[in-house]
Amino acid sequence: MKDWLDEINWNSDGLVPAIAQDHKTGRILMMAWMNREALSLTAAEQRAIYWSRSRGKLWRKGEESGHIQVLHELRLDCDADVIVLAVEQVGDIACHTGRQSCFYRVYQQGQWNTVDPVLKDPNAIYHTAHSHE
C-alpha cells in the first residue's frame, strides 16, 4: 500500500503550504508550512503541527500561547501541493497579533486597512517578544 505522505507534491525544500480554516465557519485563520514529520504528527496527534522556517524546527501551534488547533479534517488539493486543515481554534485566536485570523487586513481604495479587532493583547499571550509563535 502506498504511503499517504508520498502522494504529496512537496516543494524543493520538502515543504507543503497548509491553510488552517475554522471547521464551523470556514474562515481562513492562517497559513503555515509543513514538512513530512509535521504532517505525520498532525494526523497522529489530531492537532496542528507546523514547520517553522524561521526557527528551523517543528512548531506545535499553541505550545506557547495555549491557542492550539484541534484537527477535525485534513484535505489535499487536486494538484496534491496544498493542505487544508479544518480546525477548532482554541481561544478563538490564531494570529500572534491577538486576532482571530492572520488575514485581518482588507485592500480598500489603494491601501490595506485593518478591519478585525485585537481580541487579546499579544503581550498578555506571550512571555517573550517575537514575530510569530
mmCIF file of C-alpha atoms in Angstrom:
data_model
loop_
_atom_site.group_PDB
_atom_site.id
_atom_site.type_symbol
_atom_site.label_atom_id
_atom_site.label_comp_id
_atom_site.label_asym_id
_atom_site.label_seq_id
_atom_site.Cartn_x
_atom_site.Cartn_y
_atom_site.Cartn_z
ATOM 1 C CA MET A 1 0.000 0.000 0.000
ATOM 2 C CA LYS A 2 1.278 3.477 -0.916
ATOM 3 C CA ASP A 3 2.278 5.776 1.954
ATOM 4 C CA TRP A 4 -0.214 8.664 2.049
ATOM 5 C CA LEU A 5 2.648 11.114 2.622
ATOM 6 C CA ASP A 6 4.237 10.022 -0.681
ATOM 7 C CA GLU A 7 1.189 11.302 -2.558
ATOM 8 C CA ILE A 8 2.015 14.908 -1.626
ATOM 9 C CA ASN A 9 3.958 17.083 -4.040
ATOM 10 C CA TRP A 10 6.448 18.557 -1.566
ATOM 11 C CA ASN A 11 8.279 21.673 -2.776
ATOM 12 C CA SER A 12 12.061 21.773 -3.280
ATOM 13 C CA ASP A 13 12.529 22.475 0.449
ATOM 14 C CA GLY A 14 10.426 19.430 1.368
ATOM 15 C CA LEU A 15 7.512 21.604 2.475
ATOM 16 C CA VAL A 16 3.839 21.985 1.627
ATOM 17 C CA PRO A 17 1.683 25.055 2.386
ATOM 18 C CA ALA A 18 -1.006 24.362 4.968
ATOM 19 C CA ILE A 19 -4.094 26.525 5.387
ATOM 20 C CA ALA A 20 -5.920 26.412 8.715
ATOM 21 C CA GLN A 21 -9.649 27.010 8.442
ATOM 22 C CA ASP A 22 -12.281 27.232 11.182
ATOM 23 C CA HIS A 23 -14.207 23.964 10.945
ATOM 24 C CA LYS A 24 -17.536 25.657 11.790
ATOM 25 C CA THR A 25 -17.436 28.996 9.957
ATOM 26 C CA GLY A 26 -14.995 28.214 7.145
ATOM 27 C CA ARG A 27 -12.967 31.352 7.909
ATOM 28 C CA ILE A 28 -9.310 31.145 6.910
ATOM 29 C CA LEU A 29 -7.317 31.527 10.112
ATOM 30 C CA MET A 30 -3.719 31.283 8.967
ATOM 31 C CA MET A 31 -1.262 29.745 6.542
ATOM 32 C CA ALA A 32 1.940 27.986 7.552
ATOM 33 C CA TRP A 33 4.277 25.307 6.227
ATOM 34 C CA MET A 34 4.504 21.619 6.993
ATOM 35 C CA ASN A 35 7.252 19.136 6.340
ATOM 36 C CA ARG A 36 6.682 15.395 6.251
ATOM 37 C CA GLU A 37 7.190 14.991 10.003
ATOM 38 C CA ALA A 38 4.842 17.879 10.855
ATOM 39 C CA LEU A 39 2.050 16.474 8.682
ATOM 40 C CA SER A 40 2.538 12.964 10.020
ATOM 41 C CA LEU A 41 2.430 14.216 13.633
ATOM 42 C CA THR A 42 -0.604 16.415 12.886
ATOM 43 C CA ALA A 43 -2.519 13.339 11.759
ATOM 44 C CA ALA A 44 -1.249 11.232 14.657
ATOM 45 C CA GLU A 45 -1.859 13.803 17.412
ATOM 46 C CA GLN A 46 -5.023 15.341 15.891
ATOM 47 C CA ARG A 47 -3.681 18.862 16.405
ATOM 48 C CA ALA A 48 -1.948 21.305 14.070
ATOM 49 C CA ILE A 49 1.825 20.993 14.000
ATOM 50 C CA TYR A 50 3.756 23.105 11.514
ATOM 51 C CA TRP A 51 7.342 23.592 10.413
ATOM 52 C CA SER A 52 8.783 26.948 11.461
ATOM 53 C CA ARG A 53 11.067 28.097 8.660
ATOM 54 C CA SER A 54 12.454 30.953 10.763
ATOM 55 C CA ARG A 55 13.323 28.697 13.702
ATOM 56 C CA GLY A 56 14.099 25.599 11.651
ATOM 57 C CA LYS A 57 12.071 23.310 13.871
ATOM 58 C CA LEU A 58 8.623 21.838 14.459
ATOM 59 C CA TRP A 59 6.067 24.273 15.821
ATOM 60 C CA ARG A 60 3.145 22.849 17.764
ATOM 61 C CA LYS A 61 0.585 25.602 17.287
ATOM 62 C CA GLY A 62 -0.383 26.908 20.710
ATOM 63 C CA GLU A 63 2.624 25.461 22.554
ATOM 64 C CA GLU A 64 3.374 28.905 23.982
ATOM 65 C CA SER A 65 0.046 30.728 23.726
ATOM 66 C CA GLY A 66 -2.276 27.861 24.625
ATOM 67 C CA HIS A 67 -4.203 28.581 21.409
ATOM 68 C CA ILE A 68 -3.929 25.091 19.962
ATOM 69 C CA GLN A 69 -5.721 23.955 16.826
ATOM 70 C CA VAL A 70 -7.669 20.720 17.287
ATOM 71 C CA LEU A 71 -7.815 18.887 13.972
ATOM 72 C CA HIS A 72 -11.223 17.931 12.567
ATOM 73 C CA GLU A 73 -10.274 17.132 8.965
ATOM 74 C CA LEU A 74 -7.294 17.153 6.610
ATOM 75 C CA ARG A 75 -7.777 17.818 2.888
ATOM 76 C CA LEU A 76 -5.379 17.723 -0.045
ATOM 77 C CA ASP A 77 -5.986 19.779 -3.193
ATOM 78 C CA CYS A 78 -6.203 18.435 -6.755
ATOM 79 C CA ASP A 79 -2.517 19.081 -7.504
ATOM 80 C CA ALA A 80 -1.509 17.467 -4.193
ATOM 81 C CA ASP A 81 0.521 20.545 -3.234
ATOM 82 C CA VAL A 82 -1.654 22.360 -0.675
ATOM 83 C CA ILE A 83 -3.127 21.064 2.584
ATOM 84 C CA VAL A 84 -6.253 22.443 4.267
ATOM 85 C CA LEU A 85 -6.797 21.743 7.944
ATOM 86 C CA ALA A 86 -10.319 22.140 9.312
ATOM 87 C CA VAL A 87 -9.647 23.007 12.945
ATOM 88 C CA GLU A 88 -11.195 24.122 16.183
ATOM 89 C CA GLN A 89 -9.159 27.153 17.206
ATOM 90 C CA VAL A 90 -8.936 27.031 20.998
ATOM 91 C CA GLY A 91 -9.345 30.521 22.460
ATOM 92 C CA ASP A 92 -10.601 31.806 19.072
ATOM 93 C CA ILE A 93 -7.203 33.437 18.431
ATOM 94 C CA ALA A 94 -4.989 32.110 15.633
ATOM 95 C CA CYS A 95 -2.790 35.163 14.983
ATOM 96 C CA HIS A 96 0.234 36.194 17.028
ATOM 97 C CA THR A 97 -1.190 39.748 16.954
ATOM 98 C CA GLY A 98 -4.052 38.579 19.199
ATOM 99 C CA ARG A 99 -6.626 38.493 16.405
ATOM 100 C CA GLN A 100 -8.924 35.664 15.340
ATOM 101 C CA SER A 101 -7.291 35.365 11.918
ATOM 102 C CA CYS A 102 -3.942 36.332 10.413
ATOM 103 C CA PHE A 103 -5.948 37.737 7.482
ATOM 104 C CA TYR A 104 -7.205 40.890 9.211
ATOM 105 C CA ARG A 105 -6.247 43.469 6.568
ATOM 106 C CA VAL A 106 -8.514 44.266 3.626
ATOM 107 C CA TYR A 107 -7.448 46.052 0.447
ATOM 108 C CA GLN A 108 -9.670 49.139 0.122
ATOM 109 C CA GLN A 109 -9.151 52.222 -2.052
ATOM 110 C CA GLY A 110 -5.479 51.600 -2.706
ATOM 111 C CA GLN A 111 -4.387 50.622 0.793
ATOM 112 C CA TRP A 112 -4.500 47.849 3.386
ATOM 113 C CA ASN A 113 -6.963 48.593 6.173
ATOM 114 C CA THR A 114 -7.123 46.687 9.445
ATOM 115 C CA VAL A 115 -10.705 45.511 9.895
ATOM 116 C CA ASP A 116 -10.510 42.955 12.722
ATOM 117 C CA PRO A 117 -10.029 43.848 16.380
ATOM 118 C CA VAL A 118 -7.306 42.583 18.680
ATOM 119 C CA LEU A 119 -9.086 40.109 20.969
ATOM 120 C CA LYS A 120 -6.189 39.817 23.401
ATOM 121 C CA ASP A 121 -3.038 41.884 23.795
ATOM 122 C CA PRO A 122 -0.117 39.834 22.427
ATOM 123 C CA ASN A 123 1.941 40.869 25.466
ATOM 124 C CA ALA A 124 -0.615 39.085 27.633
ATOM 125 C CA ILE A 125 -0.412 35.966 25.446
ATOM 126 C CA TYR A 126 3.333 35.566 25.054
ATOM 127 C CA HIS A 127 6.085 35.829 27.609
ATOM 128 C CA THR A 128 8.819 36.792 25.140
ATOM 129 C CA ALA A 129 8.867 39.198 22.218
ATOM 130 C CA HIS A 130 8.783 37.552 18.780
ATOM 131 C CA SER A 131 7.129 37.890 15.407
ATOM 132 C CA HIS A 132 5.414 34.510 15.430
ATOM 133 C CA GLU A 133 4.641 31.838 17.948
#
